[in-house]
Coordinates of C-alpha atoms and ligand atoms in Angstrom, one line a residue:
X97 CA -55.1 34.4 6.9
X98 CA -51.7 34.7 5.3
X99 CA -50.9 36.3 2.2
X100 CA -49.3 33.2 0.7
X101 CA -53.0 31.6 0.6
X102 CA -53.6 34.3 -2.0
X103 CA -50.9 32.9 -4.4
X104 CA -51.3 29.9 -6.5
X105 CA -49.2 27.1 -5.6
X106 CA -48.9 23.6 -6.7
X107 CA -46.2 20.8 -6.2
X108 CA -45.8 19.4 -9.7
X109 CA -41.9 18.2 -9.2
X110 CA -42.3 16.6 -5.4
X111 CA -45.0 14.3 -7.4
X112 CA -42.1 12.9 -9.2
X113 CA -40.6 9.5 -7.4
X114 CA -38.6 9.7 -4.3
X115 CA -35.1 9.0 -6.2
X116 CA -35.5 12.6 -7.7
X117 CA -35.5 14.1 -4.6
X118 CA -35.5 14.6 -0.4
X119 CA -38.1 16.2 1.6
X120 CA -36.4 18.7 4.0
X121 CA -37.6 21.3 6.1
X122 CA -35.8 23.9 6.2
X123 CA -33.4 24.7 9.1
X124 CA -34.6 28.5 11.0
X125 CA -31.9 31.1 11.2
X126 CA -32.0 33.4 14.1
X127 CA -34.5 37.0 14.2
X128 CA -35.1 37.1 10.1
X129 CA -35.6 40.1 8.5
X130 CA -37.0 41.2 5.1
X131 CA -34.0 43.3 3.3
X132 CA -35.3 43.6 0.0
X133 CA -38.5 42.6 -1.8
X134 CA -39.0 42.2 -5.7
X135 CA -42.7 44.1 -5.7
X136 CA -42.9 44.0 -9.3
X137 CA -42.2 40.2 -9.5
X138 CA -44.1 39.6 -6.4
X139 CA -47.0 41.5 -8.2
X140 CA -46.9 39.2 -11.5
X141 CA -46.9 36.4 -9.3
X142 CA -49.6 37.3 -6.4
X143 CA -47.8 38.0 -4.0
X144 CA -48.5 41.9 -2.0
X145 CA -46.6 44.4 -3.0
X146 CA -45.3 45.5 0.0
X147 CA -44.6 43.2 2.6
X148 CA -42.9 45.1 5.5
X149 CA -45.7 44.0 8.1
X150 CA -46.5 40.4 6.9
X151 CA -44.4 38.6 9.1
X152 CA -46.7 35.7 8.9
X153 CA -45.2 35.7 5.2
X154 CA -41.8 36.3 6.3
X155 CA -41.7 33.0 8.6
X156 CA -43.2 31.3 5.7
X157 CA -41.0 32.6 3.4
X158 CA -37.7 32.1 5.4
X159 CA -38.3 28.6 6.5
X160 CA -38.7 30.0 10.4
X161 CA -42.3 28.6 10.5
X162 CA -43.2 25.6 8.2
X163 CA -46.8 26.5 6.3
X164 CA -49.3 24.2 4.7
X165 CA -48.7 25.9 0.8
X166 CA -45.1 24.4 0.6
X167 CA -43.2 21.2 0.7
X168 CA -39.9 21.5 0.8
X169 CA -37.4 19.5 -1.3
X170 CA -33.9 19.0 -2.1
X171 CA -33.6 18.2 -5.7
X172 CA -30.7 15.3 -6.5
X173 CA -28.7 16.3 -9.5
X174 CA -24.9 15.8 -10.6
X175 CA -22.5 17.4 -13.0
X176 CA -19.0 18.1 -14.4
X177 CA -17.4 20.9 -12.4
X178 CA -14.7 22.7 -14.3
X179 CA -14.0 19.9 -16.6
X180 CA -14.9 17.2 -14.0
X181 CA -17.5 14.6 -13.5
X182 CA -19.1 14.8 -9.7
X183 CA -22.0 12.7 -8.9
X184 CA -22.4 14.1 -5.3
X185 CA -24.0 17.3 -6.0
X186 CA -27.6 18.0 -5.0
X187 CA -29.2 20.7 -3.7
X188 CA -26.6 21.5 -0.4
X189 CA -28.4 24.7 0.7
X190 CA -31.1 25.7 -1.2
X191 CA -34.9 23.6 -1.3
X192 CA -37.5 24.0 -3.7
X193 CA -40.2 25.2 -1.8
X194 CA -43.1 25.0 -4.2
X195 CA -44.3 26.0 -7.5
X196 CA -46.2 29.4 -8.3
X197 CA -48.5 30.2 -11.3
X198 CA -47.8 33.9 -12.6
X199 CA -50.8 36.5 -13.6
X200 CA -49.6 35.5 -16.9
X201 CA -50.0 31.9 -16.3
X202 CA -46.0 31.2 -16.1
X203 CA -45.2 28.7 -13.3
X204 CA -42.5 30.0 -11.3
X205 CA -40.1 27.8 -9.0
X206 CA -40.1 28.9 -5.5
X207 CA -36.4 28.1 -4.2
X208 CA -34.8 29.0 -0.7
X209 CA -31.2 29.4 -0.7
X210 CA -29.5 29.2 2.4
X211 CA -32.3 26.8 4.1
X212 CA -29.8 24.9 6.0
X213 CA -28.2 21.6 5.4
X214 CA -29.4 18.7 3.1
X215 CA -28.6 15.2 1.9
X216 CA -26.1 16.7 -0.3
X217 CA -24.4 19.2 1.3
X218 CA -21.3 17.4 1.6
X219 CA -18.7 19.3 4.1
X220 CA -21.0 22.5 3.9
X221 CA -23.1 24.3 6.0
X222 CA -26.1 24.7 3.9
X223 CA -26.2 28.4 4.5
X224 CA -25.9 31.8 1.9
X225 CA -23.7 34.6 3.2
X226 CA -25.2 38.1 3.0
X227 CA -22.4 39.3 0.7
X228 CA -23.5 36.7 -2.1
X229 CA -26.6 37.2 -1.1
X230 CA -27.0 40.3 -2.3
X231 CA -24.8 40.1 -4.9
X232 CA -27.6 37.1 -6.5
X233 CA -30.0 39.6 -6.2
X234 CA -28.9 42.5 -7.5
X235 CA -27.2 40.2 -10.7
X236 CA -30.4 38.5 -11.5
X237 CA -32.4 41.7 -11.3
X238 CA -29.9 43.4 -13.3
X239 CA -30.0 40.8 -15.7
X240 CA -33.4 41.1 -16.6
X241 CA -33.5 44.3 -16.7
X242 CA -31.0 43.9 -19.9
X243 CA -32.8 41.9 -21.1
X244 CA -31.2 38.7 -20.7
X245 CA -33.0 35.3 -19.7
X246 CA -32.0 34.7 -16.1
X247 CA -33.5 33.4 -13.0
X248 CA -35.0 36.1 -10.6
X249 CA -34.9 37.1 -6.5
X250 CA -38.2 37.8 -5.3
X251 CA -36.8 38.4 -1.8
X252 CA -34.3 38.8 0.7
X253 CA -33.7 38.2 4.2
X254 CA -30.7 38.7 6.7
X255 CA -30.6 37.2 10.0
X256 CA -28.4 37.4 13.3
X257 CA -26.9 34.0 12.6
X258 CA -23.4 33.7 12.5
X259 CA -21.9 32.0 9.1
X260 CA -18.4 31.4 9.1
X261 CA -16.6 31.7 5.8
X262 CA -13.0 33.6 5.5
X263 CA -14.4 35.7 8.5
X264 CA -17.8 35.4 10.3
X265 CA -20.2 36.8 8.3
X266 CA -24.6 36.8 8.6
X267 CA -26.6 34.4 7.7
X268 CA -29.2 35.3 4.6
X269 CA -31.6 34.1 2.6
X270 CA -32.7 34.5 -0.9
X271 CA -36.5 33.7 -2.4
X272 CA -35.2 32.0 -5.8
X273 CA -38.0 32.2 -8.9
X274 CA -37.1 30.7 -12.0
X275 CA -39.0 29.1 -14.1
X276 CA -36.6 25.5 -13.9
X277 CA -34.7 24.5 -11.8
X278 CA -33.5 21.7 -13.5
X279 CA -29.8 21.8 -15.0
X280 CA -28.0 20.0 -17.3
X281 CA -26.8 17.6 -14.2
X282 CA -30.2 16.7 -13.3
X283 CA -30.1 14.1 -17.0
X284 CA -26.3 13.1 -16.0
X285 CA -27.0 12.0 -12.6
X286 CA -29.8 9.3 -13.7
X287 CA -27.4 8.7 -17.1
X288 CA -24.0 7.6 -14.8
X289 CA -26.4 6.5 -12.1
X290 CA -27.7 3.9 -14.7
X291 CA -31.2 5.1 -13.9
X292 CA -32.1 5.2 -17.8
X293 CA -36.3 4.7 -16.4
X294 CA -35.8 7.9 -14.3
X295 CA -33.7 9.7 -17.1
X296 CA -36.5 9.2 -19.4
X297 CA -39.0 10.5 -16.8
X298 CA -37.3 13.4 -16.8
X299 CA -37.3 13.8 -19.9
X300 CA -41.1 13.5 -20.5
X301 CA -42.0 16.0 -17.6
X302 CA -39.6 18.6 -18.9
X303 CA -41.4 18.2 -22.4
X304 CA -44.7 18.8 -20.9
X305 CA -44.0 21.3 -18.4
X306 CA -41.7 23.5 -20.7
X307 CA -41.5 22.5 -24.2
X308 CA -44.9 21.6 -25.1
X309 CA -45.3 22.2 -28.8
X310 CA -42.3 19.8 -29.1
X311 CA -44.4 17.2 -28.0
X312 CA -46.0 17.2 -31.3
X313 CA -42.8 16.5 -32.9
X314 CA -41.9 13.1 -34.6
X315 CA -39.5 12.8 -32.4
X316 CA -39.9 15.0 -29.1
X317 CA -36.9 14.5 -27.2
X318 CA -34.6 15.3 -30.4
X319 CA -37.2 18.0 -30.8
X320 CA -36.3 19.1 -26.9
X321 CA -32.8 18.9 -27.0
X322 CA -32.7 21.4 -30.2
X323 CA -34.5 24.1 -28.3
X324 CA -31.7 23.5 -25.3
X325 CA -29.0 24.1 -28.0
X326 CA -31.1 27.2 -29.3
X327 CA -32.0 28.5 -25.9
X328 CA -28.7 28.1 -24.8
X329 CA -26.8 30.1 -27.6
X330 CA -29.0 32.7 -27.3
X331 CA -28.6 33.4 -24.2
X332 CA -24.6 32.9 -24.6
X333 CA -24.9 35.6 -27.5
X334 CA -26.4 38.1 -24.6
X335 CA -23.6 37.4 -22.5
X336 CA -21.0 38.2 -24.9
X337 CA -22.9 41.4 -26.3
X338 CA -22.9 42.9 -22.9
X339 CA -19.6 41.7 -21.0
X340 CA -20.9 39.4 -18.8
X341 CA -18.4 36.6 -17.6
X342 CA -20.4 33.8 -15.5
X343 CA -17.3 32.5 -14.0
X344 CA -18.5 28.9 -12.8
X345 CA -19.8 27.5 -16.0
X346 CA -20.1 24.0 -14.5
X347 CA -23.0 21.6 -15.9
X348 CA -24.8 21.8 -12.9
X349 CA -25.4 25.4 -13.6
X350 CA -26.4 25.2 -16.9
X351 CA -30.8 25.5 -16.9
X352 CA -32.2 23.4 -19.5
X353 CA -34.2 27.0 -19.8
X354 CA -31.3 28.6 -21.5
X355 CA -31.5 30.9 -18.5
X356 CA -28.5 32.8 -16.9
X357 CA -28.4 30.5 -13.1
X358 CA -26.8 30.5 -10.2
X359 CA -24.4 33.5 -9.6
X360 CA -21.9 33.3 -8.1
X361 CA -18.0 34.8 -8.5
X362 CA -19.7 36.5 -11.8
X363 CA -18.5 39.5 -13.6
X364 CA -18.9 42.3 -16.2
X365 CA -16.6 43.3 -18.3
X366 CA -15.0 46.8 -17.0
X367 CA -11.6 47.2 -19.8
X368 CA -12.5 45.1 -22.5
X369 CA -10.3 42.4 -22.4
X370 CA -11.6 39.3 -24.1
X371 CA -9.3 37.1 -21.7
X372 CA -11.1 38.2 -18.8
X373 CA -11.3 35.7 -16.0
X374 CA -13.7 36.8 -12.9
X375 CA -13.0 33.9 -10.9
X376 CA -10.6 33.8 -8.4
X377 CA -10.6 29.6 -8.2
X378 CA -10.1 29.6 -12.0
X379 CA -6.8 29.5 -11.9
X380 CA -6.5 28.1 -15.7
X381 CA -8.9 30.9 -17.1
X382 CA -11.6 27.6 -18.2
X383 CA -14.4 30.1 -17.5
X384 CA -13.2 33.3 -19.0
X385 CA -15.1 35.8 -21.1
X386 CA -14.2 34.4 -24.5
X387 CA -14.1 31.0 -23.7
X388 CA -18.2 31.2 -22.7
X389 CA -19.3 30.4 -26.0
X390 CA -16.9 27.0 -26.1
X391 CA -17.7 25.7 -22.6
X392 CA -21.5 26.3 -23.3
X393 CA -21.1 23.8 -26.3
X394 CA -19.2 21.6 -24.2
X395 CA -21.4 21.6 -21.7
X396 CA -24.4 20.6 -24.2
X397 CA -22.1 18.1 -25.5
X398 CA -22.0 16.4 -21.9
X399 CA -25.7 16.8 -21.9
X400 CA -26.1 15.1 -24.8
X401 CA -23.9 11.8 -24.2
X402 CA -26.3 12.1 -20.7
X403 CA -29.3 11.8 -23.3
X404 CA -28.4 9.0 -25.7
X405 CA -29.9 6.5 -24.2
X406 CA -33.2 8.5 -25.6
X407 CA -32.2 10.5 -28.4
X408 CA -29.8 8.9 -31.4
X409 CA -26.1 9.8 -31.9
X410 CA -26.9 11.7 -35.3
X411 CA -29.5 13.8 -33.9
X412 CA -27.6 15.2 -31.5
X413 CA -25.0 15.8 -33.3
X414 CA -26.9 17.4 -35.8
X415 CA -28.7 19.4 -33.3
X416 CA -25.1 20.5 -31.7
X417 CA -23.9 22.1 -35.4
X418 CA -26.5 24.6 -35.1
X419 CA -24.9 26.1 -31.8
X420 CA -22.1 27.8 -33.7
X421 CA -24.3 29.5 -36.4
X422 CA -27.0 30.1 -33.9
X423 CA -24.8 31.6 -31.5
X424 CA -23.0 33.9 -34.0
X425 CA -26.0 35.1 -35.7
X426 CA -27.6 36.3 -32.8
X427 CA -24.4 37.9 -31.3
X428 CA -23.6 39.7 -34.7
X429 CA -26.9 41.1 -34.5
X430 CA -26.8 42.2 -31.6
X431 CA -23.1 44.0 -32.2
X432 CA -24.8 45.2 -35.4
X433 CA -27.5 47.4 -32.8
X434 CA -24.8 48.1 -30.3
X435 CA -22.6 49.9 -32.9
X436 CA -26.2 51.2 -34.5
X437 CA -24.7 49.3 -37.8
X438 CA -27.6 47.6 -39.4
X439 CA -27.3 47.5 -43.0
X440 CA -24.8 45.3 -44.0
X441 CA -21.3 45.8 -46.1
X442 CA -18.9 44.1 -47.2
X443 CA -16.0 45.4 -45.2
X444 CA -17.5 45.5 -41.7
X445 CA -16.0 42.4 -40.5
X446 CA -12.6 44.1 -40.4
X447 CA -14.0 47.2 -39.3
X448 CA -15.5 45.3 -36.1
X449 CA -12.3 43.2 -35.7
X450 CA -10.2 46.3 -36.0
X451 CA -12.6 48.0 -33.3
X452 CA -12.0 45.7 -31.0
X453 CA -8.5 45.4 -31.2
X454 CA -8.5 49.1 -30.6
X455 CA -10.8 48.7 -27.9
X456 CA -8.3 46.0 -26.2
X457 CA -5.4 47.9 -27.1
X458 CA -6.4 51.2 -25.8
X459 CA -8.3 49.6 -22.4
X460 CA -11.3 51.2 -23.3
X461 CA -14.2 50.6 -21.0
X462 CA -16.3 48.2 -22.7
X463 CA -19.9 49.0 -21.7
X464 CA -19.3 53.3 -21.5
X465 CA -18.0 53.0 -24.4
X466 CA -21.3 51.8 -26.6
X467 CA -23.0 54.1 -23.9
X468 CA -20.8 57.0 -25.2
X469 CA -21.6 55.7 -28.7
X470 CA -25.3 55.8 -28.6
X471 CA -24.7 59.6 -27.2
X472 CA -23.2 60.7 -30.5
X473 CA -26.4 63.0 -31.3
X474 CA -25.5 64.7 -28.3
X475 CA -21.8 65.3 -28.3
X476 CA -20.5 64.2 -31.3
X477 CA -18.5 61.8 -29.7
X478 CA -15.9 64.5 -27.4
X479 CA -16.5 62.2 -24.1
X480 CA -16.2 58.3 -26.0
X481 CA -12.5 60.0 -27.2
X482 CA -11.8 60.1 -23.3
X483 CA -12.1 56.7 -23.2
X484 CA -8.9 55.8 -25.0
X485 CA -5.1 56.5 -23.6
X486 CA -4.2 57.7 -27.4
X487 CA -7.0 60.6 -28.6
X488 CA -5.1 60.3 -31.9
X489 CA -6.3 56.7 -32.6
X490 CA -9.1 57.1 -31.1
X491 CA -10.3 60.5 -33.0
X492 CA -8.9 58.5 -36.0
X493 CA -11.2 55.5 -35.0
X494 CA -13.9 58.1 -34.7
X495 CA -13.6 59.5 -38.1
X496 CA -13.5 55.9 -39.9
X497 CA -17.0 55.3 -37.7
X498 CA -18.6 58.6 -38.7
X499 CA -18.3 57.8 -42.4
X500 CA -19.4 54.4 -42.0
X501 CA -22.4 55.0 -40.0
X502 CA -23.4 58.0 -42.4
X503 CA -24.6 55.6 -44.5
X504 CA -27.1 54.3 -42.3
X505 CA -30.8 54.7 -43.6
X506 CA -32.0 56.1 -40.2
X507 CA -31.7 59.6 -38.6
X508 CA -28.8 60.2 -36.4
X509 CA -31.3 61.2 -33.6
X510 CA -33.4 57.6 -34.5
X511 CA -30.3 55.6 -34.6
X512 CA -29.0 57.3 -31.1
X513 CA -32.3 56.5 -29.7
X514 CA -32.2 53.2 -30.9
X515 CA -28.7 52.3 -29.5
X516 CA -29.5 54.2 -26.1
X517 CA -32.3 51.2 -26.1
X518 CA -29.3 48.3 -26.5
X519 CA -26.6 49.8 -24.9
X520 CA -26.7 49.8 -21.1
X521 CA -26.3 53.3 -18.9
X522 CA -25.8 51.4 -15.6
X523 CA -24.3 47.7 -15.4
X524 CA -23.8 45.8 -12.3
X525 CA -20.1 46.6 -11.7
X526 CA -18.2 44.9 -9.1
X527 CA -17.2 47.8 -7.7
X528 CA -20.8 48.9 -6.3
X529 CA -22.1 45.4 -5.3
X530 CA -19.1 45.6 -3.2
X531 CA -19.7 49.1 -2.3
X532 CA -24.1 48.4 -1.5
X533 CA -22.5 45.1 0.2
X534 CA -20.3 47.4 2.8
X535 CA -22.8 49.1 3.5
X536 CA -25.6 46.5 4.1
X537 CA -22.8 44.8 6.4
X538 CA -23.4 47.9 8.4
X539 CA -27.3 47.2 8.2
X540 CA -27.9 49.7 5.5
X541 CA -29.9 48.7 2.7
X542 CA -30.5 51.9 1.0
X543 CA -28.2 51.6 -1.5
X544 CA -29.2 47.8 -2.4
X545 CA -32.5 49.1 -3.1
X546 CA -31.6 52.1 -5.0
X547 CA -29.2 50.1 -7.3
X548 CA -31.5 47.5 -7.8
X549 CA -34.2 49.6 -9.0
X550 CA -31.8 51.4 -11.4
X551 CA -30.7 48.3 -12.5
X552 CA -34.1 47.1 -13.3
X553 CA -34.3 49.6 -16.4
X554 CA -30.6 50.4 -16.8
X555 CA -31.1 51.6 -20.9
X556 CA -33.1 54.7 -19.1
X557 CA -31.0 58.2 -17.5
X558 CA -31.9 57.9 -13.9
X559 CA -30.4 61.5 -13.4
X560 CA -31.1 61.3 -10.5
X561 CA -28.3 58.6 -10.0
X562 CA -25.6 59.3 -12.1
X563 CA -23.2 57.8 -9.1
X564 CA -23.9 54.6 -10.5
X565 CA -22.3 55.1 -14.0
X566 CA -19.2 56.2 -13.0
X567 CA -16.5 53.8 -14.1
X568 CA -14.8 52.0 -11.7
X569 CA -12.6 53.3 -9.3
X570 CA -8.5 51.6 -9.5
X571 CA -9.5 49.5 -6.9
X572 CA -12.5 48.1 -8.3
X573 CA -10.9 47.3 -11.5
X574 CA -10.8 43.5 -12.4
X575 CA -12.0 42.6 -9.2
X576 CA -11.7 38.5 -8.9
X577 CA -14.3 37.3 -6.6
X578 CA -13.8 33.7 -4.4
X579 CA -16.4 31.1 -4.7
X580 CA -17.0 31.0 -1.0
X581 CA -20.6 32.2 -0.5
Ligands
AMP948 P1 -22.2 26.2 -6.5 O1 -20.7 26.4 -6.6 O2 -22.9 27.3 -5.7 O3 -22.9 26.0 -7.8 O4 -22.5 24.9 -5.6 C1 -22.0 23.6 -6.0 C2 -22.6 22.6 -5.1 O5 -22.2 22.8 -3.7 C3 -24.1 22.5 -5.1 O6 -24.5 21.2 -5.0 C4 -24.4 23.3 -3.8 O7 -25.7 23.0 -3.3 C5 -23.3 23.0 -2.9 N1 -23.0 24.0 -1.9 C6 -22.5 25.2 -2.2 N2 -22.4 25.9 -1.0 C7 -22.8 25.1 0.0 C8 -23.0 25.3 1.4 N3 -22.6 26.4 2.0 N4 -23.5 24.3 2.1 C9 -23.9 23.1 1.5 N5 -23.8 22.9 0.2 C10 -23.3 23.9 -0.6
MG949 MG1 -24.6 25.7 -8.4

């Protein structure tokens, strides 16, 4: 008797028609072992708690022993990467193992990443190193914990298989959940491919799996591809309330979920500096911090031409204006919390724009900074001034805030309370994922765990861990990360 046949799993997509897919099993890797496990996740979904002694999970799990509950897949999808149309993509290293119905009655993906090699795995290996490994976990977990929509890491696993990437690095393997896996490249591989059957097939089983009450629509699919827009602005407006730079904003990482997927060379914002650029490879800045909100409409854009074969011109157009005010509604809201600034007046634009000149200007850490904000009650603002290179501006800055905030309706103890709630004690800095990375390269997971469970409510004090809201050392300042994972 195994664990798993306490969980709920079905097989909803492998019931879709063979051009959507391959069948793979997945390839072993060599003595697997658990290195971090998700219990509150694995919890909501019925999985144990702790799973330290269920090995007959872990060679489930890990694709070292092939069990009855899943049926591994390789989904088939395409997309433009940075600007560029590619239909060879696929799954190259990760499968779909299954589908898994949460406590709440969510259904959860189950997706391996670094299975071993697939139908579309082109030149690569099919394998995850431990480095991203760990960095997917800890960013998804961290993510959520923000509160940001984002795919999840249920588990993860290391193994004595040797990976070679820049150097030879271990083998691992991350338990994916996310409610889809289906991207924005899933509709433009059966739109180029000239599959229009299969593109509306698609189209109907994402309706009833995840957008049901636009099934009731006049016209469903428009209905659909208005929530994408939505979704995906929203989620966009997360991203650039909290400094996040996603650095490979191709359309095969998009989720028609409006969810934060697949992370990669990823980054938040230490100095603000709207130009930021995390990734390495992006050697024309496409995927920078402030050009997120421009290459997520693009992207829709490309999802849309995928779509007219099903939805007409107009509609999507009109579906695409709403991504703008959507997008800058829900971001200026959530600045609005973040400075504690609710009521509205007449000269806050410029006092925001002039803030975040300042901000640029004077390098000020972006996240400590709205941190140092929300601590106002408590110091009256002494440690934010530390923050700038010039305390004159910044005391001046100060000053200009104080008046403005006074007239706020709420306490100053209420509003600090409220804007410790928004504004983040501990972010996933580069800097420690590299430094619990180090370490786990050394076989020591202790800080892995400990940051991921302080990431996992990162708006509370942790005292316990104040190590982890330090600001970045010189070294781990604008750290560009490669793709290779
Ligand atoms: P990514 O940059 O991770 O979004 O991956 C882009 C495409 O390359 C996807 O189709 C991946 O499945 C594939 N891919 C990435 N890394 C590997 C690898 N090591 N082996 C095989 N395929 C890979
Ligand atoms: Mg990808």
């Amino acid at each position: 008797m195994s664990s798993l046949d306490e969980v709920s799993i079905s097989h909803r997509f492998s019931e879709l028609p063979g051009n959507f897919y391959t069948l793979v099993e997945p390839t072993p890797l060599e003595n697997v072992r658990w290195v971090a496990w998700n219990s509150d996740l694995a919890l909501e979904l019925g999985f144990p708690e702790d799973v330290r002694q269920d090995f007959a999970l872990l060679n489930s799990l890990s694709g070292t022993q092939a069990h009855v509950s899943f049926k591994p897949l390789a989904m088939k999808y395409a997309g433009h990467q940075f600007g560029v149309y590619n239909p060879d993509l696929g799954d190259g290293r990760g499968l779909l193992l299954g589908e898994v119905t949460s406590q709440k009655g969510t259904v959860y993906d189950l997706h391996l990443k670094g299975a071993g090699q697939t139908p579309y795995s082109r030149m690569g290996d099919g394998r995850a190193v431990l480095r991203s490994t760990i960095r997917e976990y800890l960013c998804s977990e961290a993510m959520a914990g923000l509160g940001i929509p984002t795919t999840r890491a249920l588990a993860m696993m290391v193994s004595d298989s040797a990976v070679y990437r820049e150097d030879v690095e271990q083998g691992a393997l991350l338990v994916r959940a996310a409610e889809t896996h289906i991207r924005f490249g899933h509709f433009e591989h059966f739109f180029y491919s000239g599959q229009h059957d299969a593109l509306k097939l698609l189209a109907d089983k994402a309706l009833n799996w995840y957008f049901p009450d636009c099934q009731q629509q006049e016209q469903p699919h428009a209905a659909m591809f208005s929530e994408i827009v939505r979704l995906t602005a929203e989620m966009i407006a997360h991203w650039q309330a909290q400094g996040f730079a996603h650095g490979v904003m191709n359309t095969d990482n998009m989720s028609i979920l409006g969810q934060t997927f697949d992370y990669g060379p990823f980054g938040f914002m230490d100095d603000y500096e709207p130009g930021y650029i995390c990734n390495h490879s992006d050697y024309q800045g496409r995927y920078s911090f402030d050009n997120q909100p421009s290459i997520a409409l693009w992207n829709l854009t490309a999802l849309a031409h995928a779509l007219t074969p099903l939805i007409s011109r107009a509609e999507l157009d009109r579906s695409l204006e709403t991504f703008s005010p959507i997008l800058q509604s829900r971001y200026s809201q959530q600045m609005r919390e973040k400075f504690g600034l609710l009521s509205k007046q007449s000269d806050d634009g410029e006092f925001f724009n002039d803030s975040f000149a300042l901000m640029q200007q004077e390098r000020v850490d972006y996240p400590r900074f709205f941190r140092e904000l929300s601590n106002i009650d408590i110091n009256g603002g002494e440690s934010l001034v530390d923050l700038f290179i010039d305390r004159n501006k910044a005391a001046n800055w100060l000053e200009r805030y104080k008046k403005r905030s006074a007239d706020e309706e709420v306490s100053l103890t209420q509003r600090s309370d409220n804007m410790r709630q928004v504004n983040p004690k501990f972010i996933l800095r580069n800097y420690l994922a590299q430094q619990a990375i180090e370490l786990a390269q050394k076989g020591d997971f202790s800080m892995v765990a400990s940051l991921s469970n302080v990431l996992q409510s990162p708006y509370s004090e942790h005292r316990d861990f104040e190590q982890f809201s330090a600001l970045p050392p010189e070294w781990g300042k604008r750290m560009e990360i490669s793709c290779s994972s």
